[in-house]
mmCIF file of C-alpha atoms and ligand atoms in Angstrom:
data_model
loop_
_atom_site.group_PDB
_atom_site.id
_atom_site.type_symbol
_atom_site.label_atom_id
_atom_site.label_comp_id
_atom_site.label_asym_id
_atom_site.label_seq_id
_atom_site.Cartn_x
_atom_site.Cartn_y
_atom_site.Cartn_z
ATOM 1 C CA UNK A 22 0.000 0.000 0.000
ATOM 2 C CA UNK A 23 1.282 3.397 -0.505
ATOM 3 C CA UNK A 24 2.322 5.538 2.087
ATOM 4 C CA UNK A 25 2.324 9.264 2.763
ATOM 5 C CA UNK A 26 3.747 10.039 5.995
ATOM 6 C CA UNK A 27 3.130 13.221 7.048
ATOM 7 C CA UNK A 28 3.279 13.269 10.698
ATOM 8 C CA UNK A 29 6.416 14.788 11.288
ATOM 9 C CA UNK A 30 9.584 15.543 9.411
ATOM 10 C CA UNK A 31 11.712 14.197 11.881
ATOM 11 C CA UNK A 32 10.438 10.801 9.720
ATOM 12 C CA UNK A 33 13.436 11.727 7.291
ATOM 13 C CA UNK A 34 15.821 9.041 6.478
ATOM 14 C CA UNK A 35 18.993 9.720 4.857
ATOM 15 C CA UNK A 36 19.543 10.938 1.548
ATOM 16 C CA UNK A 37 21.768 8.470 -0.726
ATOM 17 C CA UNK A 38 24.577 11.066 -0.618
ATOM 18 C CA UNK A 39 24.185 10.766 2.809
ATOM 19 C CA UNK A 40 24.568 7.295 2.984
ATOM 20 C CA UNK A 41 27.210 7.434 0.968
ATOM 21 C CA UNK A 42 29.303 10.354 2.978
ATOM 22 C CA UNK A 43 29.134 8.515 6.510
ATOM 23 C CA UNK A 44 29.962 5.389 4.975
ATOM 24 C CA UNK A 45 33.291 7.001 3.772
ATOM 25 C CA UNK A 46 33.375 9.573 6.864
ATOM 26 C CA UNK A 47 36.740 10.060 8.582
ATOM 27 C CA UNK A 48 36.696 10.274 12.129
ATOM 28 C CA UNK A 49 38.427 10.714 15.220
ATOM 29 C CA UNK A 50 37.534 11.120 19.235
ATOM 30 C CA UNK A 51 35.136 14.602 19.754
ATOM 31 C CA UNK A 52 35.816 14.653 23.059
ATOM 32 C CA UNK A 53 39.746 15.228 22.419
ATOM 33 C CA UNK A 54 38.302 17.817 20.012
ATOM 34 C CA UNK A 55 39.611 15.260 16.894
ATOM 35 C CA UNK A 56 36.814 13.848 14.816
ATOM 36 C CA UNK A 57 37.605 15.749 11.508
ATOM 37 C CA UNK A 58 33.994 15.641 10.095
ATOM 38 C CA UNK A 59 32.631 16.916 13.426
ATOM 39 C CA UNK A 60 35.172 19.863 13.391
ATOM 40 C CA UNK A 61 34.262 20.671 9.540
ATOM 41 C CA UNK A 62 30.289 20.492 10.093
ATOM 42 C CA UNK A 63 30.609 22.725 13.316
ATOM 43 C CA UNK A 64 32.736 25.187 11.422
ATOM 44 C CA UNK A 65 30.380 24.848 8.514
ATOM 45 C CA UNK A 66 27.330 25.273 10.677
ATOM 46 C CA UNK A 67 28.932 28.604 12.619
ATOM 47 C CA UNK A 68 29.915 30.064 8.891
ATOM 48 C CA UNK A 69 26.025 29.568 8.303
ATOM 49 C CA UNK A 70 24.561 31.436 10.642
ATOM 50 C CA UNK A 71 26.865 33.892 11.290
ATOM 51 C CA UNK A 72 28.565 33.035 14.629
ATOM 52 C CA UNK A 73 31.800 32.070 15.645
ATOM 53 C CA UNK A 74 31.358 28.707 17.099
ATOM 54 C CA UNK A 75 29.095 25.744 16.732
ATOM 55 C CA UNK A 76 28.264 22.353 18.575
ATOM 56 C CA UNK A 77 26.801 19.445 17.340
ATOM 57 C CA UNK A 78 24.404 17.503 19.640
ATOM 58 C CA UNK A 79 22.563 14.497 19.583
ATOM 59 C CA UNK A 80 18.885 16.242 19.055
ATOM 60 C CA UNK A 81 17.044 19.382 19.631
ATOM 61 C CA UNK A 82 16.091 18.711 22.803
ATOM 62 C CA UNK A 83 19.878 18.479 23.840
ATOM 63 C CA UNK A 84 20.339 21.512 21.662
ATOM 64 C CA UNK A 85 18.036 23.519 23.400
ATOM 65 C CA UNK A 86 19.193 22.114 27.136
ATOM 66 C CA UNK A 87 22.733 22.893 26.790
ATOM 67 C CA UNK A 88 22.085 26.363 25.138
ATOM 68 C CA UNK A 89 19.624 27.434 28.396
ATOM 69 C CA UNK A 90 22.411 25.475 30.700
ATOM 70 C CA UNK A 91 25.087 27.997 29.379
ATOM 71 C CA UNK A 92 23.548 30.409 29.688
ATOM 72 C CA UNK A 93 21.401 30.363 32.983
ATOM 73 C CA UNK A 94 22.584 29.238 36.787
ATOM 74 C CA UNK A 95 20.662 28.133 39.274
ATOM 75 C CA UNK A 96 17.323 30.094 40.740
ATOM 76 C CA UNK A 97 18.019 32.125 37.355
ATOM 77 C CA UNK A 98 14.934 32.741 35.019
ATOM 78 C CA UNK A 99 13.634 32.535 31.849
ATOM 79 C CA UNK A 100 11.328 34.035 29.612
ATOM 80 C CA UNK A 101 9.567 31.925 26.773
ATOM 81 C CA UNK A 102 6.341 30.858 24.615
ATOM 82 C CA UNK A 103 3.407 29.110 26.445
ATOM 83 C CA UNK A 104 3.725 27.514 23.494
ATOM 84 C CA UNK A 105 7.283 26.867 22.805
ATOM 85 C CA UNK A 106 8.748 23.151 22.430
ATOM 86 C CA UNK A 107 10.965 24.187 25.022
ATOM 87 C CA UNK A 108 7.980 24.659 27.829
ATOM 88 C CA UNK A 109 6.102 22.239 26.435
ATOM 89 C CA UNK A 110 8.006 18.657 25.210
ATOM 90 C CA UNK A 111 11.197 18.810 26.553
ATOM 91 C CA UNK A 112 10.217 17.534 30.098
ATOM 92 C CA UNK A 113 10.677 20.692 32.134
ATOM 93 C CA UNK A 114 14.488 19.784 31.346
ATOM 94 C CA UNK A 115 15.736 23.052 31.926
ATOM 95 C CA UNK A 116 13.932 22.853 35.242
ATOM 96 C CA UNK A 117 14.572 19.563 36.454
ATOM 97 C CA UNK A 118 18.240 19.652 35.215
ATOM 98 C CA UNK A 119 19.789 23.194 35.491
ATOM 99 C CA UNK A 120 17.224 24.297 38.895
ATOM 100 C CA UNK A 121 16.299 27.224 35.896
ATOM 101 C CA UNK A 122 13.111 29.301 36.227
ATOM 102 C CA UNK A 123 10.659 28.913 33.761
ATOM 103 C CA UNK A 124 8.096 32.603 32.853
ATOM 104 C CA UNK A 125 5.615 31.623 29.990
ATOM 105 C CA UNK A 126 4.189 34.713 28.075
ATOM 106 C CA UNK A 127 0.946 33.532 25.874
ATOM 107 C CA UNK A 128 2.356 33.086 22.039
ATOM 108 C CA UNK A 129 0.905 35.105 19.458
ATOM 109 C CA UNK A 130 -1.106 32.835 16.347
ATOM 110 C CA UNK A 131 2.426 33.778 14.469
ATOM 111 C CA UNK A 132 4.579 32.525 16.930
ATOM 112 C CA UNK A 133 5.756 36.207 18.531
ATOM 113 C CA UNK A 134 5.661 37.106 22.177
ATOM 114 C CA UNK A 135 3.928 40.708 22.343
ATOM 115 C CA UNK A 136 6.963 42.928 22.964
ATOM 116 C CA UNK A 137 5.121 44.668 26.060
ATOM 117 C CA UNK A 138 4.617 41.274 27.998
ATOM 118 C CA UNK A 139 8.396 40.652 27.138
ATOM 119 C CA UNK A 140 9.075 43.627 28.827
ATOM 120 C CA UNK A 141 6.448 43.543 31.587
ATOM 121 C CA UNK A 142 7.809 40.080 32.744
ATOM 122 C CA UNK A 143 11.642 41.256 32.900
ATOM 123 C CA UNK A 144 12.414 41.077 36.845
ATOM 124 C CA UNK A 145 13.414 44.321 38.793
ATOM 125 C CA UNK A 146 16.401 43.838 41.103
ATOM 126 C CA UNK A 147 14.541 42.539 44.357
ATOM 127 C CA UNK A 148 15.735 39.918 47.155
ATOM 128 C CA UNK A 149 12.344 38.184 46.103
ATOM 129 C CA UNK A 150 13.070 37.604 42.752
ATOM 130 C CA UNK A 151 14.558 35.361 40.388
ATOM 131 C CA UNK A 152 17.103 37.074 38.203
ATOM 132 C CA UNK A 153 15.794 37.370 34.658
ATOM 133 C CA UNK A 154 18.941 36.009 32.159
ATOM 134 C CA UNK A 155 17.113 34.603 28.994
ATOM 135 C CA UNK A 156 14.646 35.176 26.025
ATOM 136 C CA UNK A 157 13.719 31.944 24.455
ATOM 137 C CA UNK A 158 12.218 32.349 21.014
ATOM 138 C CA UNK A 159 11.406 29.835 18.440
ATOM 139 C CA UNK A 160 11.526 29.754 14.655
ATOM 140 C CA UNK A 161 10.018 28.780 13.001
ATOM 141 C CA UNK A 162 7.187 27.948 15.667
ATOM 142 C CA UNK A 163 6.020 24.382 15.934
ATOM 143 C CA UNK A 164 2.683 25.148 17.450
ATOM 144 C CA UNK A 165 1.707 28.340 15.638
ATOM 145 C CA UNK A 166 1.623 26.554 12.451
ATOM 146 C CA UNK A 167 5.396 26.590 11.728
ATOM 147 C CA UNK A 168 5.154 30.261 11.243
ATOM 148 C CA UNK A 169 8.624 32.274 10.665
ATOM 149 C CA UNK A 170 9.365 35.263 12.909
ATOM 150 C CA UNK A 171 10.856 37.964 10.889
ATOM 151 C CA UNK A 172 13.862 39.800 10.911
ATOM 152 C CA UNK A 173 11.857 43.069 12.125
ATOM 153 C CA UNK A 174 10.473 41.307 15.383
ATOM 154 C CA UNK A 175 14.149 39.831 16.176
ATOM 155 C CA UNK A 176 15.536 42.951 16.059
ATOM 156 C CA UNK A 177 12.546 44.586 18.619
ATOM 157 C CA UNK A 178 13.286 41.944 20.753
ATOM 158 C CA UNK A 179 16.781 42.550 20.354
ATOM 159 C CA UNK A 180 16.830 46.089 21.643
ATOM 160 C CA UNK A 181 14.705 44.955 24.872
ATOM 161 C CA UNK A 182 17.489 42.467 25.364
ATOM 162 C CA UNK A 183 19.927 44.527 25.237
ATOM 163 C CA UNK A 184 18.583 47.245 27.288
ATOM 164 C CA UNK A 185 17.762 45.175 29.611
ATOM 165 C CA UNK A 186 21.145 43.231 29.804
ATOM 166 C CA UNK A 187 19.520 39.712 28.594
ATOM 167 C CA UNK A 188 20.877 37.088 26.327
ATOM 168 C CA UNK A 189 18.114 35.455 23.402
ATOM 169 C CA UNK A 190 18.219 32.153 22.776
ATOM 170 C CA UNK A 191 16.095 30.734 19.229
ATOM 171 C CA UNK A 192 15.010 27.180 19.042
ATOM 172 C CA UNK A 193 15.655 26.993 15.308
ATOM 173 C CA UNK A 194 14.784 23.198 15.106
ATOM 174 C CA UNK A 195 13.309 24.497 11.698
ATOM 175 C CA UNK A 196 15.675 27.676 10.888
ATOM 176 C CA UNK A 197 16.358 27.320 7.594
ATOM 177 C CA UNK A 198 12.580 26.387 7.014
ATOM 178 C CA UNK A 199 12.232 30.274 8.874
ATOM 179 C CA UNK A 200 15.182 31.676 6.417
ATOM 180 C CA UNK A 201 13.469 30.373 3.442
ATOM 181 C CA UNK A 202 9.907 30.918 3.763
ATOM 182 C CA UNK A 203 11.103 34.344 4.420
ATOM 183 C CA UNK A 204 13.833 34.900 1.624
ATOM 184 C CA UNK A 205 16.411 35.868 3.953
ATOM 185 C CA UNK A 206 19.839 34.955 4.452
ATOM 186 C CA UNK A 207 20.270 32.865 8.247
ATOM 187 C CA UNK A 208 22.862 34.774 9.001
ATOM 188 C CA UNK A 209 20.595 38.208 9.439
ATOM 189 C CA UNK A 210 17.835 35.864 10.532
ATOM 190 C CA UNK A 211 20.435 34.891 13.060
ATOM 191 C CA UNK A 212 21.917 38.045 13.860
ATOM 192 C CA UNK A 213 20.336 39.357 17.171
ATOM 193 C CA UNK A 214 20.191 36.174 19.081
ATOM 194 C CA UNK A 215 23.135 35.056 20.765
ATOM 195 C CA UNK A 216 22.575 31.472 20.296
ATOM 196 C CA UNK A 217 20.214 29.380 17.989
ATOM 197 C CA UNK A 218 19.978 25.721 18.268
ATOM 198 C CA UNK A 219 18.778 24.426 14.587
ATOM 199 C CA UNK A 220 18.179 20.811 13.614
ATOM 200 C CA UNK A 221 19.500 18.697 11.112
ATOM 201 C CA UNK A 222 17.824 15.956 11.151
ATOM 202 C CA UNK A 223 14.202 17.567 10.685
ATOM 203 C CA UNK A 224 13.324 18.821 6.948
ATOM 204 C CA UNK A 225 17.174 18.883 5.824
ATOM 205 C CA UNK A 226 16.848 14.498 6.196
ATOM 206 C CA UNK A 227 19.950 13.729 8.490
ATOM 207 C CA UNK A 228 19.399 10.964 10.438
ATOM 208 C CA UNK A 229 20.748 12.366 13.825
ATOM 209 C CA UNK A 230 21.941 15.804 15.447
ATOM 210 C CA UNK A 231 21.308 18.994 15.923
ATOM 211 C CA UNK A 232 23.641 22.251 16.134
ATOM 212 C CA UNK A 233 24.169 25.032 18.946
ATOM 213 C CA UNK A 234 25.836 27.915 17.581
ATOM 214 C CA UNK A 235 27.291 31.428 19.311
ATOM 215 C CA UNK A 236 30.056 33.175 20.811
ATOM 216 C CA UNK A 237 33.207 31.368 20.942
ATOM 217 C CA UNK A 238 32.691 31.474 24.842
ATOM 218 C CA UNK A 239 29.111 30.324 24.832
ATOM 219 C CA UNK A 240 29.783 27.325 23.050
ATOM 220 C CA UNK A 241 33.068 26.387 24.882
ATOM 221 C CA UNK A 242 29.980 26.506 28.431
ATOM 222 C CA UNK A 243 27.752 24.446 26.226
ATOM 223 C CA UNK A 244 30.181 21.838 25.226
ATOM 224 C CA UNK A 245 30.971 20.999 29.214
ATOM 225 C CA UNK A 246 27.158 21.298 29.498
ATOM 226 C CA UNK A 247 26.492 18.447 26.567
ATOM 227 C CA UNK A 248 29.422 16.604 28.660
ATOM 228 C CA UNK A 249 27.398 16.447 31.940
ATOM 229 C CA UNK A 250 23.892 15.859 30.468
ATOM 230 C CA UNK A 251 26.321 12.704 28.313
ATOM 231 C CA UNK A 252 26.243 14.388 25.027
ATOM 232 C CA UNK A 253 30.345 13.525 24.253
ATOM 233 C CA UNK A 254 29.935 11.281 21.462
ATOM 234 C CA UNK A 255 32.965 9.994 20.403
ATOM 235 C CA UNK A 256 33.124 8.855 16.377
ATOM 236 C CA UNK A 257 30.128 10.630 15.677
ATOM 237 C CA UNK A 258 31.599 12.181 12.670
ATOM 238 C CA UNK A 259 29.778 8.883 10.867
ATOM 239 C CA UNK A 260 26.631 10.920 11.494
ATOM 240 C CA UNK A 261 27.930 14.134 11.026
ATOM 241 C CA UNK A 262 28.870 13.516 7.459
ATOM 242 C CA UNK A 263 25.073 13.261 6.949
ATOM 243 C CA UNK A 264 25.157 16.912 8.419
ATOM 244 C CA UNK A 265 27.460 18.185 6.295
ATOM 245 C CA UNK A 266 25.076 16.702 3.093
ATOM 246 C CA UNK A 267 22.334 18.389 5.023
ATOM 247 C CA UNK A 268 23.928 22.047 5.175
ATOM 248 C CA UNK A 269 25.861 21.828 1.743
ATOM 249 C CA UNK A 270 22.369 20.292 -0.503
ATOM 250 C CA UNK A 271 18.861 20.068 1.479
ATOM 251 C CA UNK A 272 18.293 23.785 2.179
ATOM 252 C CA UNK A 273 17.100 25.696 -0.616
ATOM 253 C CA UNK A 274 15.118 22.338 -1.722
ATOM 254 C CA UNK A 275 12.611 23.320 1.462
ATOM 255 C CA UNK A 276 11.166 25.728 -0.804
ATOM 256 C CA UNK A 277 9.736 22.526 -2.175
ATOM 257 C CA UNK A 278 7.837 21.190 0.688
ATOM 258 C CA UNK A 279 6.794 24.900 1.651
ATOM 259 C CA UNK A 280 4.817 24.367 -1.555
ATOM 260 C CA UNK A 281 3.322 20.950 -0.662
ATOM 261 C CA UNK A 282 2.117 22.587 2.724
ATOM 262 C CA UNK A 283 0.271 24.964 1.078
ATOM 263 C CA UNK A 284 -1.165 22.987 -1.730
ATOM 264 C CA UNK A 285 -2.564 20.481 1.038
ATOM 265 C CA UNK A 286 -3.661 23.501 3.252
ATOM 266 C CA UNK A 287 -5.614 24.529 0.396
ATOM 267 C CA UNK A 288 -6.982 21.237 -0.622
ATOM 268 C CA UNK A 289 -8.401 20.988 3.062
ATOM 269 C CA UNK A 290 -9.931 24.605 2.883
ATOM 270 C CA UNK A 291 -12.211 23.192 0.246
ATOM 271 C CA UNK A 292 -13.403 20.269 1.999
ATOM 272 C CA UNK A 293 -16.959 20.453 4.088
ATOM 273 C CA UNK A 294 -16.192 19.909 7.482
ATOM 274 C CA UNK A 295 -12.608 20.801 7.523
ATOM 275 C CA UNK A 296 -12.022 23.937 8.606
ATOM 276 C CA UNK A 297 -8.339 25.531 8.158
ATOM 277 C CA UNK A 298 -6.903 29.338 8.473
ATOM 278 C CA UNK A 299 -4.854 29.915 4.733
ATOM 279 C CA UNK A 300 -3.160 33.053 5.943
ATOM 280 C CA UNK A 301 -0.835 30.610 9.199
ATOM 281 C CA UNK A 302 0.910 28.525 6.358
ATOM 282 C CA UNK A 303 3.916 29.404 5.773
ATOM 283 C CA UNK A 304 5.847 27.056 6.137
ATOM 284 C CA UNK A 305 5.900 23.083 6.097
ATOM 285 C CA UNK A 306 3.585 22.739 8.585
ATOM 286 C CA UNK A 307 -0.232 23.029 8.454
ATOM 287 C CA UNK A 308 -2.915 22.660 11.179
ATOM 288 C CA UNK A 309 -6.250 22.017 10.573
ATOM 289 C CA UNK A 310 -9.716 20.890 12.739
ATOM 290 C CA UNK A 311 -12.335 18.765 12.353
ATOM 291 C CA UNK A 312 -15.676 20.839 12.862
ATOM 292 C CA UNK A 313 -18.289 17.723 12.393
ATOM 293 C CA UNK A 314 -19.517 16.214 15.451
ATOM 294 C CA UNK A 315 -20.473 12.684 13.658
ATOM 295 C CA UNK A 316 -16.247 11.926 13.818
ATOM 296 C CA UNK A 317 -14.134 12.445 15.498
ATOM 297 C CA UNK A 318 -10.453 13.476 15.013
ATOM 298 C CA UNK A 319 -9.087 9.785 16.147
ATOM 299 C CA UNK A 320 -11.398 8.084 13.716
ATOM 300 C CA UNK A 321 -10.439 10.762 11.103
ATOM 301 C CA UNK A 322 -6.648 9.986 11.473
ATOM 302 C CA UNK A 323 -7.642 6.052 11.489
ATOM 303 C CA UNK A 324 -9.539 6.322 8.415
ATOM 304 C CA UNK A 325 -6.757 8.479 7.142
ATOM 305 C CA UNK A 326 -4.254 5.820 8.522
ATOM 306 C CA UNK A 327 -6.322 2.902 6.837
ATOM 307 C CA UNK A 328 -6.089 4.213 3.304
ATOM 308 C CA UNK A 329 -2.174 4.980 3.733
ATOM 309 C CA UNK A 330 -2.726 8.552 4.482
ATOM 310 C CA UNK A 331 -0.974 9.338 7.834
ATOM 311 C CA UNK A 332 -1.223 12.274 9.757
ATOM 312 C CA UNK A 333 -0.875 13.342 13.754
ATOM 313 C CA UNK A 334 -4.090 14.047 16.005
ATOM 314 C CA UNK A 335 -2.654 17.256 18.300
ATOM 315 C CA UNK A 336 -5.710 17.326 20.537
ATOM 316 C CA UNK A 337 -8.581 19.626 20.868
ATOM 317 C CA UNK A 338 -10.211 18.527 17.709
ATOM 318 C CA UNK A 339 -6.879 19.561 15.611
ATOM 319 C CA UNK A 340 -4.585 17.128 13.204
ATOM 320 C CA UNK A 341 -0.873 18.212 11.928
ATOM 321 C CA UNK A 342 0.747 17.699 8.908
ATOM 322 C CA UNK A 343 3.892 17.920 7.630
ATOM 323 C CA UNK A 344 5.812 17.835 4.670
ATOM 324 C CA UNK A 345 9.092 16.735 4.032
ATOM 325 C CA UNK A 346 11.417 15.466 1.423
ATOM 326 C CA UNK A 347 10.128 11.991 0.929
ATOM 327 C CA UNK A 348 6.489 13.798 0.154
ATOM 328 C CA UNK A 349 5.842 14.682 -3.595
ATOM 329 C CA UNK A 350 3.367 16.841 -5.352
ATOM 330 C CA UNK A 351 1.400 13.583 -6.516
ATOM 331 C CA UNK A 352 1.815 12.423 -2.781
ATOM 332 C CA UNK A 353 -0.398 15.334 -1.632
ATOM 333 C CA UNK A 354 -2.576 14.959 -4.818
ATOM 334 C CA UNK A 355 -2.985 11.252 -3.319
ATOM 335 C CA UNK A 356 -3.648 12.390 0.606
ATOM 336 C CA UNK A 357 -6.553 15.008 -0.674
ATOM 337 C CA UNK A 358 -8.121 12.650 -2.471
ATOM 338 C CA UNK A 359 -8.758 10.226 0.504
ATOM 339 C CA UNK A 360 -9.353 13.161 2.906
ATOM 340 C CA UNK A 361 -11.830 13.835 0.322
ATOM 341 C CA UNK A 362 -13.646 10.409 0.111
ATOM 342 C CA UNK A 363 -13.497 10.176 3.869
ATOM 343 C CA UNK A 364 -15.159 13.552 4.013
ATOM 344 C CA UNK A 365 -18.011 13.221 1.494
ATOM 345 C CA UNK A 366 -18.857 9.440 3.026
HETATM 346 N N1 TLP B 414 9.524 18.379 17.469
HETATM 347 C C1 TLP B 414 8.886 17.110 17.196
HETATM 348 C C2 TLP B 414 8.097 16.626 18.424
HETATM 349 O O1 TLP B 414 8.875 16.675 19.570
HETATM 350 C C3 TLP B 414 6.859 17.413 18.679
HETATM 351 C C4 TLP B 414 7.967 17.252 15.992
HETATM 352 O O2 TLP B 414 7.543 16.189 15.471
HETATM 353 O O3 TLP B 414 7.687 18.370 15.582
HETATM 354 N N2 TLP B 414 12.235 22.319 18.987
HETATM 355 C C5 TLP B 414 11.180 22.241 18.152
HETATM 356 C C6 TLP B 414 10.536 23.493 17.682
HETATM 357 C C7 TLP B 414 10.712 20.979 17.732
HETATM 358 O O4 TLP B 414 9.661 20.923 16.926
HETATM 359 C C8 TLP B 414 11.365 19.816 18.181
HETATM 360 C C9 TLP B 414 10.884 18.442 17.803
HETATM 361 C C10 TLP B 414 12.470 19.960 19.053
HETATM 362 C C11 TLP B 414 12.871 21.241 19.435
HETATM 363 C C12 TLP B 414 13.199 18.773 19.626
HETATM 364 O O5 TLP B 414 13.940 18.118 18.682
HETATM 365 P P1 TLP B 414 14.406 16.581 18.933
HETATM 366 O O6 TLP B 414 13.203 15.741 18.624
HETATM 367 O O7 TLP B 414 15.523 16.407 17.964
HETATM 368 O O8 TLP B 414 14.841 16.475 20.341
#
């Protein structure tokens, strides 16, 4: 039976090239600072966005954890998304691990937190309070419909950081998904946040790893950090070689699945009992409910599921899709028509 799997695009598997590169990868031991491939992909990775160091990690979470572990001590706090991956999948990890202080601000549909609320929840110097350290942002946003933030809104939040004396962290799991839906180079999509954690083994189809990238000093904290939390990987240049396939030939190809997102998103407008908002897509991820009582979403997805079709039930009535490189034009012509028949039975 055919298969379109659209629940995530961490379902990438490697690309042949891929294959092909960590089968003929040379490596060495990271932790003595001596896999080759490692070195060139971190260097590669820094050169990308702008920065002057990178680390690769073993996933986003890690990413993310390190990042808020270098920059944050103990009783110190940060501000992020209601929303954000961060506060809401990665176990409280910043929390439970680093003893750091977690201030939610609601998320904005597009992903943004409202500048004033940024500002309102900055702590004043006070034997009471936490010491504010940290702006988490993410881009593009997982829950908000993978929508980009803009170079504009970085660079508000990037004057309230720096009057305020605060550090901004992005959780770019999909930052080059945010670089191209916007047309903008990642290093000025990059350039106001002192570290960004991106993934490479999301839409650019490695099979492993993420990247932290900053200052030269940040990244030298977050490598002891990925040493304590048992990130030191040895010969993991055999999976960084992937990485460096990722970086070099699977960006500007996202274009591609930003297409198939939208196609599908528009497809689903047009079906009774579907409903959808056009105007969130903007990236490779689309959101949509189910607004008949007669189903309901887990016997949508089943149905779905059944006929090859497979999707992710979010809760509260919604489903998310996304696209990725194993899913074609004809693979989304396929999809709508069994969302259709499912729909008009
Ligand atoms: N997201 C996964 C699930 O965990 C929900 C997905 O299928 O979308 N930041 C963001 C914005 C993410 O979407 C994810 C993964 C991560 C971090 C964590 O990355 P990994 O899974 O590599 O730890």
């Amino acid at each position: 039976m055919k298969v379109v799997d659209l629940r995530s695009d961490t379902l990438t598997r490697p690309t042949p090239a891929m294959s092909q590169a960590m089968a003929e990868a040379e490596v060495g031991d990271d932790v003595f600072g001596e896999d080759p491939t490692i070195n060139k992909l971190e260097a590669m990775a820094a050169e990308r966005l702008g920065k002057e160091a990178a680390l690769y990690v073993a996933s986003g979470t890690m990413g993310n954890l390190v990042s808020l572990l270098a920059h944050c001590g103990r009783g110190e706090e940060i501000i992020l998304g209601s929303l954000s991956h961060t506060f809401f999948f990665e176990q409280g990890g910043s929390a439970a691990v680093g003893g750091i202080h977690p201030r939610t601000i609601p998320n904005q549909p597009d992903g943004t937190l409202p500048l004033p609320e940024i500002e309102a929840a900055i702590r004043a110097d006070n034997v009471h309070f936490p010491r504010t350290r940290l702006i988490v942002l993410e881009n593009t946003h997982n829950l908000c419909s993978g929508y980009p933030l803009g170079i504009e809104y970085m660079q508000a939040v990037g004057d309230i950081a720096r009057r305020h004396n605060l550090k901004i962290h992005v959780d770019g799991a999909r930052f080059f998904n945010a670089a191209v839906a916007l047309g903008v180079a990642p290093d000025q999509l990059a350039a106001e946040a002192d570290s960004v954690s991106f993934c490479l083994s999301k839409g650019l189809a490695a099979p492993v790893g993420s990247m932290v990238c900053g200052s030269r000093e940040f990244i030298a904290q977050a490598r002891r950090a990925r040493k304590v939390v048992g990130g030191g990987m040895r010969q993991a240049g055999v999976l960084a070689a992937a990485g460096i396939v990722a970086l070099t030939e699977m960006v500007d190809r996202l274009a591609v699945d930003h297409a198939n997102a939208r196609k599908l998103a528009q497809g689903l407008a047009d079906m009774p009992g579907l409903s959808i908002d056009l105007s969130q897509i903007k990236s490779n991820i689309v959101y949509f409910e189910l607004t008949r009582d007669d189903m309901t979403v887990e016997q949508l997805v089943k149905k779905l599921d059944d006929e090859g079709a497979r999707m992710l039930p979010v809760g509260a009535g919604r489903i998310r899709a996304v696209t990725h490189y194993h899913i074609t034009s004809e693979d989304i012509d396929y999809t709508l028509s069994v969302c259709a028949k499912i729909m008009e039975a």
